[in-house]
Amino acid sequence: MGDKGDNGSWQNANVGRMFAEAGMIGAVMNYRLAPDHPWPAGSEDVGRALDWLKAHAAEHGGDPKRIFLMGTSAGAVHVAGLTGLCPDLKERVAGLILLSGLYGYTPLDPKDLRYYTEGTSDEDHMPRQGLLSSGLPVLLASAEYDPARFQMEFLGLAGDYVAKDGRMPRSHIASGHNHYSIALHLGSSDRRLEDTIVRFIRDTGLVARDSGA
């Protein structure tokens, strides 16, 4: 489920426009869907989109050294999952933005098995391991009215970053928002999360540019 549409109807077009209005490039992608395309198809498709952006960002005025991957809900799962599939991801992207995702801190829901089929191991369901070892800067966000499972995932991952780094990662609680509006409101008059995202990209992107990463 969760098809993002086609050229005439992108569900997250507001996110692309938000980045454009901030002077950046926003590329909104789709990915193959379960059950026809189980794990790790979603993360593989994020990797393919990244390959395209690395090759073509400069044609559109972008900097291929300062690409950020962002995902919400299942999209955050797929972005996080790419850290396990791509050990050199730190050399390819400047940072990750994860909104209301699942990272391996709570039991699988029966509907998750449409994606994680029989034969995949427990580690396949735990993109937290790749995230924590990737060394990539990360911005984590959750919504005030996210289901409890997603809030526990946010707290679990943030806690592991504290244990590893001795400090919280960049984080944001979207007060007044739920699991859907956390992404759908971006680009609206409520700029709190938008400003946090843009500031994270600008701060982290400058480091990536100066280091040549």
Short mmCIF file of N, CA and C in Angstrom, two decimals, residues 4 8 15 25 57 62 79 98-99 101 114 123 126 133 135 152 184 209:
data_model
loop_
_atom_site.label_atom_id
_atom_site.label_comp_id
_atom_site.label_asym_id
_atom_site.label_seq_id
_atom_site.Cartn_x
_atom_site.Cartn_y
_atom_site.Cartn_z
N LYS A 4 2.54 6.39 -4.16
CA LYS A 4 2.67 7.86 -4.15
C LYS A 4 2.08 8.51 -5.39
N GLY A 8 1.04 12.88 -12.61
CA GLY A 8 -0.07 13.83 -12.47
C GLY A 8 -0.57 13.99 -11.06
N VAL A 15 6.18 18.34 -0.32
CA VAL A 15 7.53 18.26 0.24
C VAL A 15 8.54 18.76 -0.78
N ILE A 25 16.75 21.56 -3.93
CA ILE A 25 16.07 20.69 -4.89
C ILE A 25 15.39 19.58 -4.11
N ALA A 57 22.12 15.35 -10.35
CA ALA A 57 21.82 16.53 -9.53
C ALA A 57 22.43 17.80 -10.10
N GLY A 62 22.07 21.20 -8.54
CA GLY A 62 22.30 20.60 -7.23
C GLY A 62 23.75 20.18 -7.03
N VAL A 79 14.57 4.21 3.93
CA VAL A 79 15.80 5.00 4.03
C VAL A 79 16.73 4.38 5.07
N LEU A 98 14.49 11.24 9.21
CA LEU A 98 13.58 10.12 9.42
C LEU A 98 12.38 10.59 10.23
N LEU A 99 11.20 10.55 9.62
CA LEU A 99 9.98 11.01 10.26
C LEU A 99 9.08 9.80 10.54
N GLY A 101 9.24 6.70 11.73
CA GLY A 101 9.58 5.42 11.13
C GLY A 101 9.63 4.28 12.12
N ARG A 114 3.63 -8.61 5.14
CA ARG A 114 3.48 -8.43 3.69
C ARG A 114 4.81 -8.02 3.07
N GLU A 123 17.46 -9.67 11.98
CA GLU A 123 18.29 -8.51 11.68
C GLU A 123 17.76 -7.72 10.50
N MET A 126 15.63 -4.85 11.57
CA MET A 126 16.24 -3.93 12.52
C MET A 126 17.19 -2.96 11.83
N SER A 133 25.61 2.37 12.99
CA SER A 133 26.99 2.14 12.55
C SER A 133 27.36 2.96 11.32
N GLY A 135 27.46 6.20 10.85
CA GLY A 135 28.20 7.43 11.08
C GLY A 135 27.58 8.65 10.43
N MET A 152 7.47 4.87 20.47
CA MET A 152 8.45 4.02 21.13
C MET A 152 9.67 3.79 20.23
N LEU A 184 2.24 15.73 5.57
CA LEU A 184 1.32 16.48 4.70
C LEU A 184 1.29 17.97 5.01
N ARG A 209 30.17 19.76 2.49
CA ARG A 209 30.84 20.46 1.38
C ARG A 209 32.29 20.76 1.74
#
